[in-house]
Short mmCIF file of C-alpha atoms and ligand atoms in Angstrom, two decimals:
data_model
loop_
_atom_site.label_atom_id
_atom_site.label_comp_id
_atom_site.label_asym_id
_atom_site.label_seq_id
_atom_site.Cartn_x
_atom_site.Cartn_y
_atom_site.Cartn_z
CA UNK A 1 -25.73 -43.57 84.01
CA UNK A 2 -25.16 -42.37 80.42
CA UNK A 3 -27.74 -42.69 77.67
CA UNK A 4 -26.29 -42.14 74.31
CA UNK A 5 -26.74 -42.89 70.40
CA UNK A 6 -25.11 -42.47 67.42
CA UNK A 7 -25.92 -42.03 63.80
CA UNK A 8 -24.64 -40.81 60.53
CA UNK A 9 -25.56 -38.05 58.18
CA UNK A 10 -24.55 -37.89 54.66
CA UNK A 11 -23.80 -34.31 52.73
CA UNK A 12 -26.23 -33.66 49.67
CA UNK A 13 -25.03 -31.15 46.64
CA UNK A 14 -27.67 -29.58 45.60
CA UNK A 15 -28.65 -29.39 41.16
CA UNK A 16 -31.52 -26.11 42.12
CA UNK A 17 -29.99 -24.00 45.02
CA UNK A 18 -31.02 -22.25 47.76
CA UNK A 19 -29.88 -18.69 47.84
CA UNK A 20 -31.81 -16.64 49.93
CA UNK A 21 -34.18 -16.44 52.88
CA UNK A 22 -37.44 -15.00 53.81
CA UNK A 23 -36.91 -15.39 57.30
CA UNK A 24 -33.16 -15.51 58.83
CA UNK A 25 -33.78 -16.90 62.21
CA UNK A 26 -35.78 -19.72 61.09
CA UNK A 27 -33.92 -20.27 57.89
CA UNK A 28 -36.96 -20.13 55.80
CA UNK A 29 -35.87 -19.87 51.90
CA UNK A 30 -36.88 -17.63 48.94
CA UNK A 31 -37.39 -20.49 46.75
CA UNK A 32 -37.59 -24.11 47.07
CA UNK A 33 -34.59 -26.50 46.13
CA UNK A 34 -33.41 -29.56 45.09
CA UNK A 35 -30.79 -31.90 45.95
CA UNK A 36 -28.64 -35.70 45.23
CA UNK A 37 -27.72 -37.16 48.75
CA UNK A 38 -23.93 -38.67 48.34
CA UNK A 39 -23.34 -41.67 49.52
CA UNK A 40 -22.89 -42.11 53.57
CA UNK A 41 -19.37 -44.35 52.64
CA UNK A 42 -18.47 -40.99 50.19
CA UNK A 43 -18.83 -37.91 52.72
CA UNK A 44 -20.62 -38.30 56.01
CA UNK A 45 -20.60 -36.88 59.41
CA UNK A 46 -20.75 -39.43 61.87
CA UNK A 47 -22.59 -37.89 65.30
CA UNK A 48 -23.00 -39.81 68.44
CA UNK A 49 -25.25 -37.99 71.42
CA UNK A 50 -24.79 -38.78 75.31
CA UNK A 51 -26.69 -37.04 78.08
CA UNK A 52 -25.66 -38.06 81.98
CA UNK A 53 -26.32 -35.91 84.87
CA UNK A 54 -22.75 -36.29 85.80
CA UNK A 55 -21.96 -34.37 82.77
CA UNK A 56 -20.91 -30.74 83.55
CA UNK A 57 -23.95 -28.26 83.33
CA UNK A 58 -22.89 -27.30 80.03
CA UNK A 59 -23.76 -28.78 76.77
CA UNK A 60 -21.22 -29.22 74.63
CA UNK A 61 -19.98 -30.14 70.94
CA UNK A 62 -16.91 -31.77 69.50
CA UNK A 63 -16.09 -31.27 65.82
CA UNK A 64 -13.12 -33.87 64.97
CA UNK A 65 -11.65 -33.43 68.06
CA UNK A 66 -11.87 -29.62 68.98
CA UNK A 67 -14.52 -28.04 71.22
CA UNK A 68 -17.40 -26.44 69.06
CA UNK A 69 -18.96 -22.75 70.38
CA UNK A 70 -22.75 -24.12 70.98
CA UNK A 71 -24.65 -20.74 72.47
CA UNK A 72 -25.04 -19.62 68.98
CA UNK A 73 -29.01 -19.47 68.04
CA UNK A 74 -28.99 -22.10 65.32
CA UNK A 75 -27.59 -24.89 67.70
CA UNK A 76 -29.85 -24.05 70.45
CA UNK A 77 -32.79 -23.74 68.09
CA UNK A 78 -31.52 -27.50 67.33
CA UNK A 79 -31.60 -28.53 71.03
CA UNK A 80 -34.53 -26.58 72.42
CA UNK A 81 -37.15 -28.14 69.51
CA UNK A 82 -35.58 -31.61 70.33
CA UNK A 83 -35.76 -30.76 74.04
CA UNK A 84 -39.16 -30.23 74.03
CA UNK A 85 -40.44 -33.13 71.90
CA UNK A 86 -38.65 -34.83 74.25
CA UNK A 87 -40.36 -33.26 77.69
CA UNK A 88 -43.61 -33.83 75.62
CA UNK A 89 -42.74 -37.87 75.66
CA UNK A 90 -41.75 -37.88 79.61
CA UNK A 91 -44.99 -35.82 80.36
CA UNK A 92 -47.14 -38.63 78.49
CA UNK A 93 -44.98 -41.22 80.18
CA UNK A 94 -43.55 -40.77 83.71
CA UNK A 95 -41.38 -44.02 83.65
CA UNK A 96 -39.48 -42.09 80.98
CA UNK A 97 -36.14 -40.77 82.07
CA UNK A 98 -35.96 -37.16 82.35
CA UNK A 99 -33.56 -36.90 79.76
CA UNK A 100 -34.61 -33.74 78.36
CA UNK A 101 -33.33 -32.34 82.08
CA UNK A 102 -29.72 -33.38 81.58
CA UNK A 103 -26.89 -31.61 79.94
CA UNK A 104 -26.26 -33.35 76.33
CA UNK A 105 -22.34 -33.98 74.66
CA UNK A 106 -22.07 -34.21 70.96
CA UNK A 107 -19.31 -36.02 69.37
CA UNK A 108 -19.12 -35.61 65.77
CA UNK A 109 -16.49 -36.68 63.19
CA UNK A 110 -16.29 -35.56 59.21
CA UNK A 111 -14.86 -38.25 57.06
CA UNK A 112 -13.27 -35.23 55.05
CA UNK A 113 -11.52 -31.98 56.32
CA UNK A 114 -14.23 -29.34 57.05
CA UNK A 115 -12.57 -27.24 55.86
CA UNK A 116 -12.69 -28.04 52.34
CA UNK A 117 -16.01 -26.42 52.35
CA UNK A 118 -17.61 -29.23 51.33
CA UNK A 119 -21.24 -28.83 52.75
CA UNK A 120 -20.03 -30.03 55.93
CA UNK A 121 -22.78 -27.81 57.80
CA UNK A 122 -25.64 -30.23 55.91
CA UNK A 123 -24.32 -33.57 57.32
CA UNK A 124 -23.64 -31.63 60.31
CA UNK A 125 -26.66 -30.56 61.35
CA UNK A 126 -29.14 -33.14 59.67
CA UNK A 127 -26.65 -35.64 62.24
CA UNK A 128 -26.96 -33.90 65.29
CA UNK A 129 -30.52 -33.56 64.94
CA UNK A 130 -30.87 -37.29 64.23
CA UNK A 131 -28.21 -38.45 67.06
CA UNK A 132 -30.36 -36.67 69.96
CA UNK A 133 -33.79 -37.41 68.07
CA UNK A 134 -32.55 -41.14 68.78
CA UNK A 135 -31.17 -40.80 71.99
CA UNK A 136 -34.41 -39.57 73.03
CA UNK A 137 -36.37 -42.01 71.55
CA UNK A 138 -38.10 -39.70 69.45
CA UNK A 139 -41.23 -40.65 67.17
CA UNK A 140 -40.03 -38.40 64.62
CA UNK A 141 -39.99 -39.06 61.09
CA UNK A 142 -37.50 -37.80 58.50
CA UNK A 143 -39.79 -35.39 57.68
CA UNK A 144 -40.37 -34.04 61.11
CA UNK A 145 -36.47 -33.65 61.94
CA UNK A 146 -35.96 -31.76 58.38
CA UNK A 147 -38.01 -29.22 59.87
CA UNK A 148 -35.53 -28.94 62.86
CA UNK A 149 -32.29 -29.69 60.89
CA UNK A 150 -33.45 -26.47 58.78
CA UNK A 151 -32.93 -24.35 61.74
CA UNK A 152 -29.47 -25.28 62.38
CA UNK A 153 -28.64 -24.66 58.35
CA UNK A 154 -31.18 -24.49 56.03
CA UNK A 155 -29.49 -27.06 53.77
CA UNK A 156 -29.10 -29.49 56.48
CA UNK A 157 -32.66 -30.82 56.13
CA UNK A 158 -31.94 -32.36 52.87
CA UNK A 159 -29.73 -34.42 54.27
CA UNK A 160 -32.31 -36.62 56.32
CA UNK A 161 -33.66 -38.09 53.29
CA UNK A 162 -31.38 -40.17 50.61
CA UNK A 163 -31.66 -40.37 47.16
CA UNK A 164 -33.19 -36.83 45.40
CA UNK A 165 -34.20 -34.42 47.87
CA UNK A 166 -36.70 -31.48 47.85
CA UNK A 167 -36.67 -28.72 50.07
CA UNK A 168 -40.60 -27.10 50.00
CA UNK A 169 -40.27 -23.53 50.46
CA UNK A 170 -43.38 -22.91 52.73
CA UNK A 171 -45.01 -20.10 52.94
CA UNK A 172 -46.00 -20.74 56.86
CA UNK A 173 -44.46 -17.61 59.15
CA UNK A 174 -43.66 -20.53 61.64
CA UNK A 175 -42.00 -22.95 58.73
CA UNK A 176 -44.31 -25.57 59.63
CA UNK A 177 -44.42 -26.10 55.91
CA UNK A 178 -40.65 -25.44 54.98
CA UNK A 179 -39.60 -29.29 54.96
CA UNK A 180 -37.80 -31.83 52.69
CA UNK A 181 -39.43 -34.26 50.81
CA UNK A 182 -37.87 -37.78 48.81
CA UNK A 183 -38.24 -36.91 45.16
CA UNK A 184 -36.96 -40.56 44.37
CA UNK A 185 -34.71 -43.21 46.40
CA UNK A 186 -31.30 -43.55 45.47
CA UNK A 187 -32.25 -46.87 43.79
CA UNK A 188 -34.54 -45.49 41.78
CA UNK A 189 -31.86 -43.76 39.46
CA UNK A 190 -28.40 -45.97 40.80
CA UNK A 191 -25.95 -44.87 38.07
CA UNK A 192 -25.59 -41.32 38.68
CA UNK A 193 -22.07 -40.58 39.53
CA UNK A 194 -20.84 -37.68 41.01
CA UNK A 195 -16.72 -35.93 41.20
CA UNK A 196 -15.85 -33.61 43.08
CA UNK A 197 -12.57 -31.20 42.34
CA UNK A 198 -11.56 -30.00 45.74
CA UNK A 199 -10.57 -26.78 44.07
CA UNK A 200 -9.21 -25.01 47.08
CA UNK A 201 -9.42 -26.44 50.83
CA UNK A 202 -9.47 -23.10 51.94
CA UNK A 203 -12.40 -21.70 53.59
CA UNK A 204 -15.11 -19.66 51.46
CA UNK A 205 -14.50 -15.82 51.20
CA UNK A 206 -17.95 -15.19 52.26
CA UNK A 207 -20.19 -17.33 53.96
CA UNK A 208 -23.19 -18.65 52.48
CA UNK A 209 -25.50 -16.93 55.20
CA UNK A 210 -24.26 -13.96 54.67
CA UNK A 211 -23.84 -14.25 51.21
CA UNK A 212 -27.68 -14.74 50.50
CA UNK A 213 -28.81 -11.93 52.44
CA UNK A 214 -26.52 -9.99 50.91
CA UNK A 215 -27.89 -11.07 47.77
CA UNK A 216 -31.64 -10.55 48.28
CA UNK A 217 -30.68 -7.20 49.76
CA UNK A 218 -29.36 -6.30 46.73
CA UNK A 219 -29.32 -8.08 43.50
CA UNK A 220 -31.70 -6.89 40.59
CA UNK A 221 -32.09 -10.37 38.83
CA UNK A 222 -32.57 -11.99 42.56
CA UNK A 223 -36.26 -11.60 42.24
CA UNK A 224 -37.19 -12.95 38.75
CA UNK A 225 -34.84 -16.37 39.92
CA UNK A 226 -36.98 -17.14 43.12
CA UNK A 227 -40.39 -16.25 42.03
CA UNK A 228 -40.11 -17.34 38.01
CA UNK A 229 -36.74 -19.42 37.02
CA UNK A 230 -36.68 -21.97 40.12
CA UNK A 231 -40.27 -22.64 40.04
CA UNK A 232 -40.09 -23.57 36.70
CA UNK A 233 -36.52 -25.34 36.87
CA UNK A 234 -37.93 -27.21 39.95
CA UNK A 235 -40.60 -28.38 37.88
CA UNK A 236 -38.38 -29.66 35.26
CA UNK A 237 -35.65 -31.31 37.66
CA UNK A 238 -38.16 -33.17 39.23
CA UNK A 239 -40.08 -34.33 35.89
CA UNK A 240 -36.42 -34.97 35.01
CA UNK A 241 -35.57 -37.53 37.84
CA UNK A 242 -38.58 -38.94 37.03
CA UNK A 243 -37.58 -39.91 33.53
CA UNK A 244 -34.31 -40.39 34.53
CA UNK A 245 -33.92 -37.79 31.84
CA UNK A 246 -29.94 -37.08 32.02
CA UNK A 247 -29.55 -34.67 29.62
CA UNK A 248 -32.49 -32.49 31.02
CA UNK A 249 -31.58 -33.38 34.47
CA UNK A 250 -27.26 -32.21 33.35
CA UNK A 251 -28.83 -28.87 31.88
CA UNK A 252 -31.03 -27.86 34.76
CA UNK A 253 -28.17 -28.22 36.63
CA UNK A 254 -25.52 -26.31 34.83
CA UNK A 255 -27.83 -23.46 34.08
CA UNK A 256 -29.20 -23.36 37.57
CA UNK A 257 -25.63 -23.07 39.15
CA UNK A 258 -24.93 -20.47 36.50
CA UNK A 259 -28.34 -18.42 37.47
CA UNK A 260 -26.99 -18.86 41.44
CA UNK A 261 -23.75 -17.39 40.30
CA UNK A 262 -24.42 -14.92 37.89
CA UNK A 263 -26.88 -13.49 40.95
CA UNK A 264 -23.62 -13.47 43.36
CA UNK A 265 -21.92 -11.25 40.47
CA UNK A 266 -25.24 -9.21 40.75
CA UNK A 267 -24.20 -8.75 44.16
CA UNK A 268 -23.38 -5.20 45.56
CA UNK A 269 -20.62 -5.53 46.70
CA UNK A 270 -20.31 -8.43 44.15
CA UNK A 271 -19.75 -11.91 45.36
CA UNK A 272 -17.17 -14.27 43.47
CA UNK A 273 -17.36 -18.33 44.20
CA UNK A 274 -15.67 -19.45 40.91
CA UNK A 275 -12.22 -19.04 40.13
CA UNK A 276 -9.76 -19.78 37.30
CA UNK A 277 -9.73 -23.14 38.01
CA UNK A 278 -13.61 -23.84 38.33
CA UNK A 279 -13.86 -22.03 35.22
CA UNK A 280 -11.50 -24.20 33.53
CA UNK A 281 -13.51 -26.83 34.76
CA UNK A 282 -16.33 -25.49 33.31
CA UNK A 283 -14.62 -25.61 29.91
CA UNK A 284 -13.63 -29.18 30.21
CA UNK A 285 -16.82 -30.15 30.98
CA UNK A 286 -18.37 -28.25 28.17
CA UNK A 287 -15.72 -29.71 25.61
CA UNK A 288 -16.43 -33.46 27.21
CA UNK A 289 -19.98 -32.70 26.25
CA UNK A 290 -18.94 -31.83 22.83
CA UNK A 291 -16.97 -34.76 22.12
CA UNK A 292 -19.64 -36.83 23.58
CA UNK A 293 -22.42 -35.36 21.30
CA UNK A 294 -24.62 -35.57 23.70
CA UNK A 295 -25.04 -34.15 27.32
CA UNK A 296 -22.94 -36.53 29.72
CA UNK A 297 -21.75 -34.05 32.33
CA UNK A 298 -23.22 -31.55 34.58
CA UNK A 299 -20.83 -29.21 36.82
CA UNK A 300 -22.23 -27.23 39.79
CA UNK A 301 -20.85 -24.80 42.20
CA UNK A 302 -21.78 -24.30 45.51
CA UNK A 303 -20.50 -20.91 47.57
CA UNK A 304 -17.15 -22.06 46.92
CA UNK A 305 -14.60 -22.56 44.14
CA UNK A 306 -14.57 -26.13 43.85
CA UNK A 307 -16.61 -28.30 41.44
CA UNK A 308 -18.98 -30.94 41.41
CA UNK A 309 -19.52 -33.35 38.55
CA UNK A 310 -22.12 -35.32 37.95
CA UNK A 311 -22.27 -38.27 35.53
CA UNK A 312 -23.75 -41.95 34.96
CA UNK A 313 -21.61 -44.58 35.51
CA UNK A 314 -21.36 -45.83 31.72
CA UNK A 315 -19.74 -42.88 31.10
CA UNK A 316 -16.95 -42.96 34.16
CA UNK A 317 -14.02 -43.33 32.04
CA UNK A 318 -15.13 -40.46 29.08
CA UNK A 319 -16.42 -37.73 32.55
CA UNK A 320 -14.55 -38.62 35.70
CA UNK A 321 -11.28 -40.08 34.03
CA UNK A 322 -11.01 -37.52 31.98
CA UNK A 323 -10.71 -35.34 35.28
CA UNK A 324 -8.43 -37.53 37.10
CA UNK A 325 -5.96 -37.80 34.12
CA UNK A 326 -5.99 -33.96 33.96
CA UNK A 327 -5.69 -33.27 37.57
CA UNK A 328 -4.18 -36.80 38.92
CA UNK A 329 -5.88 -39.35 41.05
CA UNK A 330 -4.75 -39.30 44.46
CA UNK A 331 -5.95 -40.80 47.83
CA UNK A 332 -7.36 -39.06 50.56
CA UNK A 333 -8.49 -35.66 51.28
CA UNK A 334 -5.11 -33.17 51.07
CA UNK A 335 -7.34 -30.83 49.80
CA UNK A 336 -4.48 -29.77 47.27
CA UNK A 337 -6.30 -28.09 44.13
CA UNK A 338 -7.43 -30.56 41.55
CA UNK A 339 -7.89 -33.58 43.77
CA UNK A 340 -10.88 -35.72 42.87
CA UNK A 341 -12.92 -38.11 44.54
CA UNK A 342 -15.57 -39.95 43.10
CA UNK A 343 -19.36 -40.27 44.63
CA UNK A 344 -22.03 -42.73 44.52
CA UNK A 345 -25.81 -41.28 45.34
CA UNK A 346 -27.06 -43.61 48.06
C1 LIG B 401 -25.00 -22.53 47.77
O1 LIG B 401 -27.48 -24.17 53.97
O2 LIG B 401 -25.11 -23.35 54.14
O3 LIG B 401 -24.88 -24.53 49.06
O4 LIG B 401 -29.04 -21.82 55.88
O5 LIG B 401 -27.34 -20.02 56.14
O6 LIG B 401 -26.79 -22.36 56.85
P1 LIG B 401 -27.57 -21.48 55.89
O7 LIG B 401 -27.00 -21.74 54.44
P2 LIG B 401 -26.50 -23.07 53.74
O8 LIG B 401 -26.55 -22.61 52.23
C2 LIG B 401 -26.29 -23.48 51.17
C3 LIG B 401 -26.19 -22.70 49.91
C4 LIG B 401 -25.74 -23.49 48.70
C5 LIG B 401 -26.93 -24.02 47.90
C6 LIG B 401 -27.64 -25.24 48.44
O9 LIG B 401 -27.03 -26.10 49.11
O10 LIG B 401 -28.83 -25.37 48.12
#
């Protein structure tokens, strides 16, 4: 017999990053963050979970076809936690099937290359954690499987919740308390807009792992952006949302990505995400501001070159088709530089 299930995890962009960690194995962050869920039809991972005991001993993990490397610790932190939830159920219950006995197969597809370094580790993760937490009939709540999900990648656990996302910091040593939280449902706020210039498909120069401890190894100005500027900036982002404040929420955003970046630079050796081309993006988003009069556009960077827009919808033709006429609207996901594709939050 083979149980299985299958579910779907969305990637979120984060407006306050995370960039650093207080704990490496458990992925425990410097500072908490903040996040806008994209729409599952947008970006998603799609993740279906089997277990059988005719299965070969192994578990295993397909990524869009090609066999994934699974002994690595953030995987099997991903698998033992759901394991043993799951043990804890068939102890309680000895009708259960002992599925937490039997070797598990993951099957996950992107709808968009991986490699256009696109988040893909947040959908990733928050969907494998969700696909087995099914399968095994879990009790968890969103909240619970963050707290997993941050173990395979610390942004993952965003991803379990739509909408605006938190990411609490914590300050437990065992990260009971280092979980996502809804700021506000998708619906709450339904015009924001986001487009993303796929800059480069090419994978990031440094990864963002070792990137941030790099960073908080390091950087001088690290310090005074976890323990003074996000604070504050999380404060405002979330008052922000609340208001559905754009022009707060746009600033936050750019100056928060610019904080994130300008700590890369401070860096030793330095780290570089942005390019020519993201900084001529920067530039047309400043000068679409300018014409506007008013904030309308927000650009953030994540550890890679490419750019993501945000925008309200009554402003779609002045933000995002201003960047397709520049760059050229095409279908699909070529990752050639300057391809766009437009976002809904969900
Ligand atoms: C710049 O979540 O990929 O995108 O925990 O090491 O897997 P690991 O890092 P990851 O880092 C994301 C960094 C970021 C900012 C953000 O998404 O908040």
């Amino acid at each position: 017999e083979i149980y299985r299930a299958s579910t779907t995890a969305p990637v979120n962009i984060a407006v306050i990053k995370y960039w650093g960690k207080r704990d490496p194995k458990l992925n425990l962050p410097t500072n908490s963050s903040l996040s806008v869920t994209l729409a599952q039809s947008d970006l998603r991972t799609h993740t279906t979970a089997s277990c059988a005991s005719a299965y070969p001993a192994e578990d295993s993990l397909l990524l869009n076809g090609s066999p994934q490397d699974v002994s690595g610790a953030r995987t099997q932190a991903c698998f033992r936690e759901l394991r043993a939830l799951r043990k804890e159920l068939e102890s309680k219950n000895n009708g259960l099937p002992k599925l937490s006995e039997l070797p598990l197969k993951i099957v996950s597809e992107n709808n968009f290359p991986t490699a256009a370094g696109l988040a893909s580790s947040a959908a990733g993760f928050a969907a494998l954690v969700r696909a087995i937490a099914n399968l095994y009939e879990l009790p968890s709540s969103p909240t619970d499987l963050s707290r997993i999900a941050r173990q395979g990648s610390g942004s993952a656990c965003r991803s379990l919740f739509g909408g605006y996302v938190g990411w609490e910091q914590g300050t437990a040593a065992d990260g009971s308390d280092s979980k996502a939280f809804q700021v506000a449902p998708a619906s709450h706020w339904p015009n924001m807009r986001a487009v993303i210039l796929v800059v480069s498909a090419a994978k990031k120069g440094v990864s963002s792992t070792t990137g941030m401890q790099t960073t908080v190894a390091t950087s001088s100005l690290f310090a005074s952006r976890a323990s003074e500027t996000v604070p504050r900036r999380m404060q405002e982002m979330q008052k922000a949302i609340q208001d559905k404040d754009f022009e707060t929420f746009a600033k936050v955003t750019m100056m928060d990505s610019n904080s994130f970046h300008a700590t890369c630079l401070d860096t030793y050796p330095p780290i570089f995400y942005l390019n020519d081309v993201s900084r001529a993006a920067i530039k047309i988003v400043e000068s679409i501001n300018e014409a506007a009069g008013k904030i309308i556009a927000a650009y953030t960077f994540d550890a890679g070159p490419n750019a993501v827009v945000y925008y309200l919808e009554e402003n779609e033709k002045e933000v995002a088709g201003l960047f397709k006429s520049i760059l050229g609207e095409k279908e699909g996901w070529a990752g050639e530089r300057g391809q766009t594709v437009t976002a809904n939050n969900e």
